[in-house]
Amino acid sequence: MSLDLPPAVDIREVGLRDGLQLERPIGLDAKLAIIAALVATGVRRIEATAFVSPRAVPAMADCDQVAAQLHRWPHVLWSALVASPNGARRALDAGFTELEYVVSAADGHSLANVGRTSDDALALTAPIAELVHQRGGHCEVIVAVAWDCPFDGPTPPARTVEIARRATELGADRLALGDTIGTTTPRRVVDLVQAVRSAAGLDVGVHFHDTRGTGQANVLAAVQAGVTQIDASVGGLGGCPFAPGASGNIATEELVYMLQESGVNTGIDLDAVLVAAGLVEQAVGHPLASSLHRAGGRPKPLGRVGLHLP
Amino acid sequence: MSLDLPPAVDIREVGLRDGLQLERPIGLDAKLAIIAALVATGVRRIEATAFVSPRAVPAMADCDQVAAQLHRWPHVLWSALVASPNGARRALDAGFTELEYVVSAADGHSLANVGRTSDDALALTAPIAELVHQRGGHCEVIVAVAWDCPFDGPTPPARTVEIARRATELGADRLALGDTIGTTTPRRVVDLVQAVRSAAGLDVGVHFHDTRGTGQANVLAAVQAGVTQIDASVGGLGGCPFAPGASGNIATEELVYMLQESGVNTGIDLDAVLVAAGLVEQAVGHPLASSLHRAGGRPKPLGRVGLHLP
């Protein structure tokens, strides 16, 4: 038996959006320093911000100011998250062409998150995709609570598949599955990825939270099932490490370490991610969840000076 | 593609030994309460203690007192770690028949750990195995720093294979590979497990530390390669969560969750592990590393009362 892994994967850094959205807003200068550090890691895709209500998500209130700076790094594929056609218009006007739109697969989460049923949220895929396509861009639909909903319990796989299939019909150019509360596990990952890909006829990305220590195992299962689009957050940012049950995305540095050491190219420099994580930790003012951020990569050998114990 | 997972695995709980050995000694009553809670999880194999120098490892100084109580749970396969023939004699006199003996695959770690070269430590396998076999027991050799040594750097796979093969010739009945500093990753796991199994002609267990967030991914790779013997520690106990770079074993509860939800039977009740982790946290007096201990298993659905936001 040999692990069947792809030669390379494409990681999207979501720390600036999913990572920071629950934090107290940080200053624009600090955010731009983090952005520069993330760009320096070599990551090719970065979700920069969200065009959503600044009352609901104060940490994203600077979305236009952030957008105005991104021309400095033209080789990165920048994207923004939106929650409505109005948000899509704002993001496009700010210069984004790549948008992520979240559709929850369960009404409980959809109502809590955007005040609409999942069917109503799904229907908005069409006008959002149309706006994006008018500007020559691409619209990715992220299916949230794809495996489990905190309000409704397990999401029937057929419902996630249906949402993904209809989103594609309504104009989505890409799909991703979100494990919003960090409950899924390798077998469920493989089963759902395969079912969605087969029904929607599109490649499927994955967006895991590492709430129960299974995030990297889920990635390993996903890449074995052919997934090459993976979201991750520098430092495992997201949620609050002091709140019971809260947790962030899988940590970019742990993902890069696990994959690169297994022969899967990510194009990302591990040491540079650790530099970025240091900036993030300083900016948010609390320890990050990432174990690798604390431990570092493979340590340099200590040598044996003074080691010859009796 | 479908994940090729075994129907069941055999987990060994090592929290009482590898987990507690770096902690301040806890009282015998607290330890016995933890043991009772671990037994209640349904785990079939528990490493109860170590017969080593009480000066070097004060937390294991109560090994004889612990041993004297284990007759209360006769259905559990109890084992003890030893570091020398003298320790093996003490363990056997205390009633153990299943012993673990650690041989480091690199001289740097071997000298630091037991004051002997790895060849000298390996040679002791013979008298230890002979003592154990005289009592009708079994001797497992755990190859430490099987992938990387903190002092010597990467361990040549051929060296780990050689140690394992010779240990088997010297009488070892079982083998396990220890990722002592938590650096290994899925591809390396599969490669080394297969090489060792093929050279030694024995099944190979795994002992991972979750220092860089890859512990569960390593397990997923190992079980796909046919491994069914896995060490884990309640609460991810081991090391100190506040010390840079220190980290414990993979957490039993995260392992059980990941495997059971993927259809792999462990015989262990997740809720009971969380009860045991609570006792451990109380006893050691600091937060445990396990994310699942904080988050709990799959949450009960919250329902939608009050959820219809504007």
XYZ file of C-alpha atoms in Angstrom:
620
model
C 0.000 0.000 0.000
C 1.288 3.435 -0.884
C -0.460 6.699 -0.069
C -1.935 8.041 -3.288
C -1.224 11.757 -2.938
C -1.278 14.437 -5.650
C 2.055 16.031 -6.630
C 0.766 19.475 -5.664
C -2.190 21.230 -4.052
C -3.471 24.774 -4.100
C -3.897 26.309 -0.655
C -6.070 29.366 -0.090
C -5.085 31.475 2.911
C -8.274 32.558 4.732
C -6.788 33.943 7.928
C -7.508 37.546 6.961
C -11.208 36.769 6.616
C -12.347 33.643 8.456
C -9.473 33.994 10.881
C -9.859 37.634 11.840
C -13.636 37.950 11.615
C -14.192 36.956 15.244
C -11.289 38.988 16.586
C -11.393 42.553 17.783
C -10.670 44.744 14.755
C -6.963 45.316 14.231
C -5.491 48.445 12.679
C -5.040 48.789 8.922
C -1.261 49.061 9.225
C -1.043 45.848 11.225
C -3.335 44.134 8.746
C -1.230 45.283 5.790
C 1.914 44.023 7.512
C 0.253 40.626 7.929
C -0.836 40.697 4.288
C 2.719 41.424 3.169
C 3.979 38.560 5.332
C 1.368 36.211 3.892
C 2.287 37.200 0.346
C 5.905 36.437 1.219
C 4.980 32.844 2.047
C 4.439 32.168 -1.641
C 0.756 31.317 -1.280
C -0.993 31.967 -4.584
C -4.563 32.549 -3.386
C -5.568 34.766 -0.479
C -9.086 35.580 0.710
C -8.467 39.174 1.710
C -11.671 40.364 3.338
C -15.475 40.208 3.384
C -18.025 42.713 2.109
C -20.625 42.230 4.802
C -22.347 44.403 7.379
C -19.729 46.251 9.453
C -22.172 46.078 12.363
C -22.308 42.285 12.147
C -18.574 41.860 11.519
C -16.644 44.927 12.719
C -13.311 43.288 11.904
C -14.150 43.501 8.173
C -15.280 47.146 8.215
C -12.000 48.129 6.533
C -12.709 46.000 3.447
C -12.510 48.928 1.014
C -9.281 50.208 2.542
C -7.739 46.746 2.347
C -8.917 46.333 -1.237
C -7.312 49.610 -2.231
C -3.863 48.275 -1.273
C -3.912 44.894 -2.996
C -2.656 46.233 -6.339
C 0.764 46.161 -4.657
C 0.783 42.373 -4.995
C -0.593 41.705 -8.483
C 0.679 38.115 -8.737
C -1.628 36.922 -5.937
C -5.145 35.775 -6.795
C -7.098 37.874 -4.295
C -10.670 37.052 -3.359
C -13.394 38.383 -1.086
C -16.359 36.843 0.659
C -19.834 38.238 0.084
C -23.233 37.443 1.592
C -25.584 39.145 -0.876
C -25.775 40.689 -4.371
C -25.227 44.073 -2.747
C -22.033 42.837 -1.133
C -20.974 41.390 -4.476
C -21.450 44.805 -6.132
C -19.327 46.449 -3.451
C -16.587 43.841 -3.795
C -16.536 44.125 -7.583
C -16.461 47.926 -7.387
C -13.516 47.615 -5.004
C -11.651 45.685 -7.677
C -12.180 42.030 -6.781
C -13.020 39.587 -9.547
C -12.932 36.393 -7.463
C -15.783 36.116 -4.963
C -16.793 33.497 -2.412
C -20.468 33.218 -1.559
C -21.578 31.033 1.368
C -24.740 28.952 1.198
C -25.576 26.943 4.298
C -26.868 23.436 3.661
C -29.154 23.617 6.715
C -31.847 26.179 7.509
C -30.790 26.487 11.148
C -27.358 27.814 10.321
C -28.580 29.761 7.310
C -31.164 31.644 9.363
C -28.648 32.385 12.108
C -25.947 33.433 9.693
C -27.785 35.458 7.064
C -31.441 35.546 8.154
C -32.587 33.496 5.145
C -33.498 29.871 4.570
C -30.940 27.835 2.707
C -33.203 27.783 -0.378
C -33.468 31.579 -0.332
C -29.717 31.916 0.125
C -29.139 29.423 -2.681
C -31.353 31.419 -5.061
C -29.090 34.446 -4.628
C -26.282 32.493 -6.270
C -27.765 33.436 -9.654
C -27.653 37.247 -9.362
C -24.272 37.139 -7.603
C -22.755 34.895 -10.264
C -24.221 37.098 -12.968
C -22.660 40.229 -11.464
C -19.291 38.477 -11.187
C -19.422 37.110 -14.704
C -20.253 40.564 -16.111
C -16.837 41.636 -14.813
C -15.112 38.530 -16.149
C -14.624 37.052 -12.689
C -15.427 33.799 -10.937
C -17.895 32.921 -8.203
C -17.188 30.130 -5.730
C -20.008 28.783 -3.614
C -18.886 27.497 -0.225
C -21.466 25.103 1.176
C -21.419 25.768 4.918
C -22.428 23.170 7.542
C -21.895 20.647 4.760
C -21.571 17.789 7.269
C -23.192 19.039 10.500
C -25.190 22.062 11.606
C -24.955 23.325 15.189
C -28.696 24.008 15.158
C -30.156 21.202 13.037
C -27.701 18.366 13.688
C -26.237 16.161 10.942
C -26.844 17.526 7.449
C -28.259 14.827 5.165
C -25.565 14.240 2.527
C -28.281 14.388 -0.152
C -29.080 17.946 0.940
C -25.468 19.088 0.636
C -25.219 17.399 -2.746
C -28.446 19.105 -3.879
C -27.258 22.552 -2.760
C -23.961 22.052 -4.573
C -25.623 20.798 -7.748
C -28.134 23.647 -7.870
C -25.453 26.239 -7.062
C -23.558 25.008 -10.102
C -26.674 25.279 -12.273
C -27.174 28.825 -10.964
C -23.722 29.880 -12.099
C -21.161 28.877 -9.484
C -17.762 28.351 -11.093
C -16.227 26.548 -8.148
C -17.449 24.674 -5.082
C -16.080 24.139 -1.605
C -17.443 22.189 1.349
C -17.248 23.836 4.758
C -16.938 21.859 8.002
C -18.178 24.886 9.886
C -18.146 23.414 13.400
C -15.224 21.064 12.955
C -17.038 17.765 13.376
C -16.291 15.824 10.246
C -13.909 12.897 9.950
C -12.003 11.150 7.149
C -14.624 8.675 5.981
C -17.367 11.313 5.832
C -15.004 13.666 3.999
C -14.292 11.171 1.237
C -17.917 10.114 0.895
C -19.267 13.659 0.596
C -16.518 14.990 -1.645
C -17.097 12.161 -4.087
C -20.877 12.520 -4.022
C -20.750 16.294 -4.585
C -18.152 16.117 -7.320
C -20.087 13.470 -9.138
C -23.421 15.338 -8.901
C -22.095 18.819 -9.654
C -19.474 17.974 -12.244
C -17.028 20.426 -10.674
C -13.907 20.037 -8.610
C -14.612 20.472 -4.919
C -12.464 22.365 -2.434
C -12.479 21.818 1.324
C -12.647 24.183 4.263
C -11.965 22.440 7.590
C -11.950 23.686 11.154
C -9.677 21.874 13.578
C -12.076 21.835 16.485
C -11.575 18.182 17.393
C -7.998 17.550 16.306
C -8.994 15.829 13.077
C -8.345 18.659 10.608
C -5.118 17.346 9.098
C -6.476 13.796 8.944
C -9.466 15.191 7.044
C -7.103 16.890 4.613
C -5.150 13.683 4.124
C -8.391 11.878 3.307
C -9.546 14.690 0.999
C -6.353 14.800 -1.050
C -6.443 11.023 -1.389
C -9.928 11.534 -2.824
C -8.499 13.951 -5.376
C -9.129 17.303 -3.684
C -6.471 19.906 -4.472
C -8.156 23.116 -3.262
C -7.724 23.552 0.499
C -8.500 26.502 2.774
C -6.269 27.175 5.765
C -5.642 29.987 8.198
C -2.269 31.227 9.394
C -1.714 30.197 13.019
C -4.996 28.266 13.040
C -6.630 31.627 13.567
C -10.367 31.798 14.088
C -12.688 31.495 17.029
C -11.260 32.060 20.459
C -8.887 29.578 22.062
C -10.336 30.399 25.462
C -13.976 29.764 24.596
C -15.141 26.168 25.086
C -15.806 24.583 21.735
C -14.607 27.478 19.644
C -11.767 26.837 17.254
C -10.180 28.137 14.133
C -9.469 26.848 10.686
C -6.786 24.280 10.149
C -3.441 26.042 10.539
C -1.670 26.878 7.291
C 1.715 25.968 8.744
C 0.526 22.546 9.933
C -1.031 21.883 6.534
C 2.111 22.939 4.691
C 4.295 20.836 6.998
C 2.128 17.730 6.712
C 1.850 17.924 2.924
C 5.347 19.079 1.992
C 6.984 16.437 4.187
C 4.753 13.888 2.441
C 5.981 14.998 -0.970
C 3.013 17.205 -1.895
C 4.140 20.586 -3.174
C 2.261 23.613 -1.797
C 4.472 26.393 -3.146
C 4.509 27.809 0.374
C 7.564 28.402 2.536
C 7.016 27.056 6.048
C 9.394 29.452 7.777
C 7.666 32.393 6.120
C 4.293 31.184 7.410
C 5.748 31.072 10.922
C 6.906 34.677 10.521
C 3.382 35.668 9.462
C 1.907 33.736 12.401
C 4.145 35.703 14.751
C 2.759 38.971 13.369
C -0.787 37.668 13.694
C -0.256 36.621 17.287
C 1.087 40.068 18.108
C -1.865 41.749 16.367
C -4.628 39.714 18.009
C -2.985 39.722 21.420
C -3.548 36.114 22.420
C -1.835 32.751 21.794
C -2.682 31.064 18.506
C -4.124 27.563 18.340
C -1.471 26.133 16.035
C 0.789 23.536 17.672
C 3.405 23.947 14.978
C 3.515 27.688 15.601
C 4.704 26.853 19.125
C 6.931 23.917 18.226
C 8.452 25.112 14.957
C 9.197 22.844 12.006
C 11.603 19.922 12.116
C 14.166 21.078 14.697
C 17.844 21.425 13.918
C 19.800 18.618 15.594
C 21.070 19.668 19.021
C 24.243 17.586 18.726
C 25.642 15.694 21.674
C 27.748 18.150 23.676
C 27.545 17.260 27.358
C 25.256 14.358 26.628
C 27.361 11.468 27.856
C 25.425 10.875 31.015
C 26.674 8.401 33.584
C -11.342 5.919 -4.318
C -12.430 4.670 -0.921
C -10.395 4.872 2.261
C -9.101 1.403 3.033
C -9.505 1.263 6.804
C -9.489 -1.783 9.073
C -12.764 -2.768 10.804
C -11.154 -2.383 14.228
C -7.965 -1.250 15.924
C -6.434 -1.891 19.311
C -5.597 1.255 21.257
C -3.178 1.227 24.165
C -3.735 3.957 26.741
C -0.343 5.370 27.770
C -1.451 8.447 29.714
C -0.545 6.917 33.069
C 3.039 6.411 31.942
C 4.099 8.594 29.012
C 1.462 11.156 29.933
C 2.197 11.543 33.617
C 5.949 11.021 33.582
C 6.743 14.702 33.063
C 4.106 15.944 35.483
C 4.586 16.619 39.157
C 3.776 13.360 40.985
C 0.085 13.028 41.787
C -1.279 11.156 44.798
C -2.010 7.441 44.649
C -5.729 7.964 45.277
C -6.009 10.418 42.399
C -4.059 8.043 40.178
C -6.317 5.127 41.090
C -9.391 7.235 40.346
C -7.952 8.001 36.912
C -7.171 4.315 36.381
C -10.750 3.378 37.254
C -12.026 6.012 34.824
C -9.725 4.722 32.090
C -10.867 1.160 32.665
C -14.458 2.390 32.337
C -13.721 3.655 28.818
C -13.550 0.068 27.603
C -9.923 0.278 26.503
C -8.404 -3.197 26.550
C -4.711 -2.358 26.979
C -3.297 0.128 29.480
C 0.351 0.921 30.153
C 0.080 1.447 33.891
C 3.474 2.647 35.005
C 7.238 2.437 34.544
C 9.866 0.625 36.629
C 12.647 3.162 36.304
C 14.735 5.266 38.656
C 12.458 7.258 40.994
C 15.094 9.979 40.998
C 14.944 10.297 37.207
C 11.147 10.006 37.014
C 9.566 10.887 40.379
C 6.060 10.556 38.923
C 6.594 6.786 38.548
C 7.988 6.239 42.068
C 4.669 4.668 43.078
C 4.959 1.870 40.499
C 4.761 -0.935 43.075
C 1.777 0.634 44.821
C -0.032 1.047 41.503
C 0.811 -2.526 40.514
C -0.631 -3.857 43.750
C -4.069 -2.484 42.852
C -4.418 -3.689 39.291
C -5.869 -7.076 40.259
C -9.128 -5.146 40.702
C -9.452 -4.954 36.907
C -8.422 -8.400 35.661
C -9.967 -8.060 32.193
C -7.524 -5.301 31.208
C -4.174 -6.225 29.651
C -1.866 -4.201 31.889
C 1.688 -3.421 30.900
C 4.681 -1.561 32.295
C 7.664 0.156 30.770
C 11.165 -0.866 31.775
C 14.608 0.484 30.906
C 16.860 -2.356 32.062
C 16.875 -6.032 33.094
C 16.715 -4.888 36.707
C 13.579 -2.878 35.970
C 12.149 -5.913 34.181
C 12.724 -8.060 37.273
C 10.985 -5.488 39.459
C 8.036 -5.266 37.062
C 7.681 -9.023 36.822
C 7.901 -9.375 40.617
C 5.165 -6.764 40.870
C 2.933 -8.996 38.762
C 3.259 -7.611 35.230
C 3.691 -10.052 32.373
C 3.540 -7.544 29.505
C 6.570 -5.252 29.354
C 7.599 -2.446 27.031
C 11.282 -1.815 26.548
C 12.465 1.291 24.705
C 15.444 1.194 22.356
C 16.391 4.484 20.727
C 17.354 4.259 17.070
C 19.904 7.072 17.473
C 22.827 7.296 19.873
C 22.121 10.930 20.763
C 18.727 10.174 22.253
C 19.842 6.837 23.657
C 22.719 8.406 25.591
C 20.490 11.204 26.899
C 17.683 8.854 27.835
C 19.444 5.843 29.311
C 23.173 6.643 29.233
C 23.912 3.872 26.725
C 24.521 3.760 22.997
C 21.652 2.392 20.941
C 23.637 -0.802 20.284
C 24.194 -1.320 24.009
C 20.518 -0.644 24.715
C 19.520 -3.014 21.934
C 21.681 -5.803 23.382
C 19.683 -5.648 26.628
C 16.615 -6.788 24.716
C 17.876 -10.369 25.046
C 18.071 -10.624 28.863
C 14.842 -8.617 29.276
C 12.962 -10.821 26.823
C 14.359 -13.913 28.515
C 13.151 -12.756 31.934
C 9.707 -12.001 30.536
C 9.446 -15.279 28.680
C 10.402 -17.207 31.838
C 7.191 -15.834 33.340
C 5.158 -16.580 30.256
C 4.832 -12.913 29.310
C 5.546 -10.775 26.267
C 8.151 -8.142 25.574
C 7.457 -5.258 23.210
C 10.337 -3.187 21.923
C 9.405 0.418 21.207
C 11.917 1.951 18.823
C 12.231 5.564 19.988
C 13.242 8.447 17.692
C 12.310 6.090 14.868
C 12.001 9.006 12.430
C 13.963 11.890 13.955
C 16.256 12.401 16.925
C 16.424 15.790 18.681
C 20.173 15.386 19.040
C 21.252 13.592 15.869
C 18.660 14.812 13.351
C 16.828 12.522 10.936
C 17.224 8.841 11.752
C 18.249 6.868 8.650
C 15.321 4.536 7.945
C 17.814 1.685 7.496
C 18.959 2.193 11.088
C 15.420 1.984 12.484
C 14.774 -1.101 10.380
C 17.992 -2.688 11.635
C 17.163 -1.988 15.297
C 13.698 -3.474 14.821
C 14.998 -6.555 13.020
C 17.691 -7.247 15.598
C 15.276 -6.634 18.495
C 13.055 -9.311 17.023
C 15.979 -11.726 16.739
C 16.848 -10.970 20.375
C 13.404 -11.995 21.548
C 10.988 -9.078 21.126
C 7.434 -10.359 20.667
C 6.029 -7.069 19.414
C 7.365 -3.861 17.883
C 6.254 -0.254 17.944
C 7.715 2.840 16.315
C 7.924 5.987 18.416
C 7.749 9.488 16.938
C 9.351 10.814 20.078
C 9.516 14.500 19.108
C 6.396 14.612 16.956
C 7.998 15.359 13.618
C 6.853 12.603 11.343
C 4.245 12.897 8.617
C 1.999 10.516 6.668
C 4.318 9.520 3.845
C 7.220 8.809 6.195
C 4.902 6.837 8.465
C 3.782 4.524 5.696
C 7.278 4.065 4.299
C 8.856 3.175 7.640
C 6.033 0.966 8.877
C 6.205 -1.094 5.714
C 9.994 -1.340 5.752
C 10.092 -2.417 9.406
C 7.257 -4.911 9.066
C 8.849 -6.471 6.052
C 12.310 -6.728 7.654
C 11.192 -7.882 11.099
C 8.300 -10.107 10.136
C 6.166 -8.753 12.960
C 3.211 -6.425 13.119
C 4.252 -2.896 13.996
C 2.453 -0.559 16.380
C 2.758 3.220 16.360
C 3.347 5.779 19.082
C 2.825 9.350 17.878
C 3.193 12.696 19.592
C 0.993 15.507 18.317
C 3.628 18.210 18.476
C 2.935 19.657 15.031
C -0.753 18.942 14.563
C -0.156 15.924 12.348
C -0.805 13.135 14.871
C -4.225 12.068 13.634
C -3.147 12.310 9.987
C -0.241 10.027 10.854
C -2.665 7.554 12.406
C -4.881 7.673 9.326
C -1.859 6.886 7.167
C -0.709 4.132 9.532
C -4.045 2.313 9.637
C -4.256 2.495 5.850
C -0.864 0.755 5.867
C -2.328 -1.997 8.029
C -1.328 -0.841 11.508
C -3.848 -1.798 14.204
C -1.824 -1.160 17.395
C -1.900 2.503 18.362
C -0.728 4.271 21.509
C -2.648 7.303 22.778
C -2.855 9.351 25.943
C -6.022 10.606 27.615
C -6.338 14.359 27.149
C -3.227 14.418 24.948
C -1.301 14.351 28.214
C 2.453 14.596 28.155
C 4.936 17.399 28.068
C 3.770 20.820 29.136
C 1.366 22.879 27.033
C 3.119 26.045 28.164
C 6.632 25.032 27.217
C 7.664 25.917 23.660
C 7.974 22.770 21.618
C 6.769 20.396 24.287
C 3.744 18.305 23.552
C 1.995 15.141 24.534
C 0.928 11.974 22.863
C -1.976 12.005 20.472
C -5.137 12.380 22.547
C -7.114 9.180 23.081
C -10.418 11.004 22.660
C -9.387 12.564 19.342
C -8.164 9.195 18.098
C -11.375 7.445 19.153
C -13.511 10.177 17.573
C -11.615 10.181 14.286
C -11.632 6.402 13.936
C -15.105 5.568 15.246
C -16.735 8.230 13.075
C -14.854 6.715 10.146
C -16.265 3.276 10.863
C -13.247 1.837 12.674
C -14.211 0.166 15.938
C -12.024 0.958 18.956
C -14.129 -0.601 21.699
C -13.765 2.677 23.573
C -16.573 4.954 24.716
C -15.841 8.575 23.824
C -17.885 10.118 26.635
C -16.084 7.929 29.167
C -12.712 9.124 27.854
C -13.869 12.718 28.345
C -14.785 11.895 31.954
C -11.302 10.452 32.475
C -9.729 13.517 30.843
C -11.606 15.724 33.298
C -10.111 13.794 36.224
C -6.653 14.033 34.676
C -6.959 17.779 34.180
C -7.966 18.189 37.799
C -5.059 16.020 38.969
C -2.329 17.720 36.962
C -3.666 21.211 37.568
C -3.290 22.678 34.093
C -5.285 22.646 30.847
C -4.851 19.591 28.651
C -3.689 19.816 25.053
C -6.630 17.939 23.542
C -8.916 20.081 21.400
C -11.727 17.556 21.654
C -11.511 17.654 25.448
C -12.437 21.341 25.195
C -14.949 21.034 22.368
C -16.649 17.747 23.225
C -17.817 15.219 20.667
C -20.402 15.918 17.981
C -22.648 18.483 19.674
C -26.333 17.925 20.227
C -28.366 20.130 17.848
C -29.253 23.453 19.462
C -32.572 23.693 17.625
C -33.850 26.975 16.274
C -35.623 28.753 19.126
C -35.114 32.481 18.761
C -33.110 31.984 15.624
C -35.284 33.811 13.119
C -33.130 36.869 12.835
C -34.293 39.877 10.846
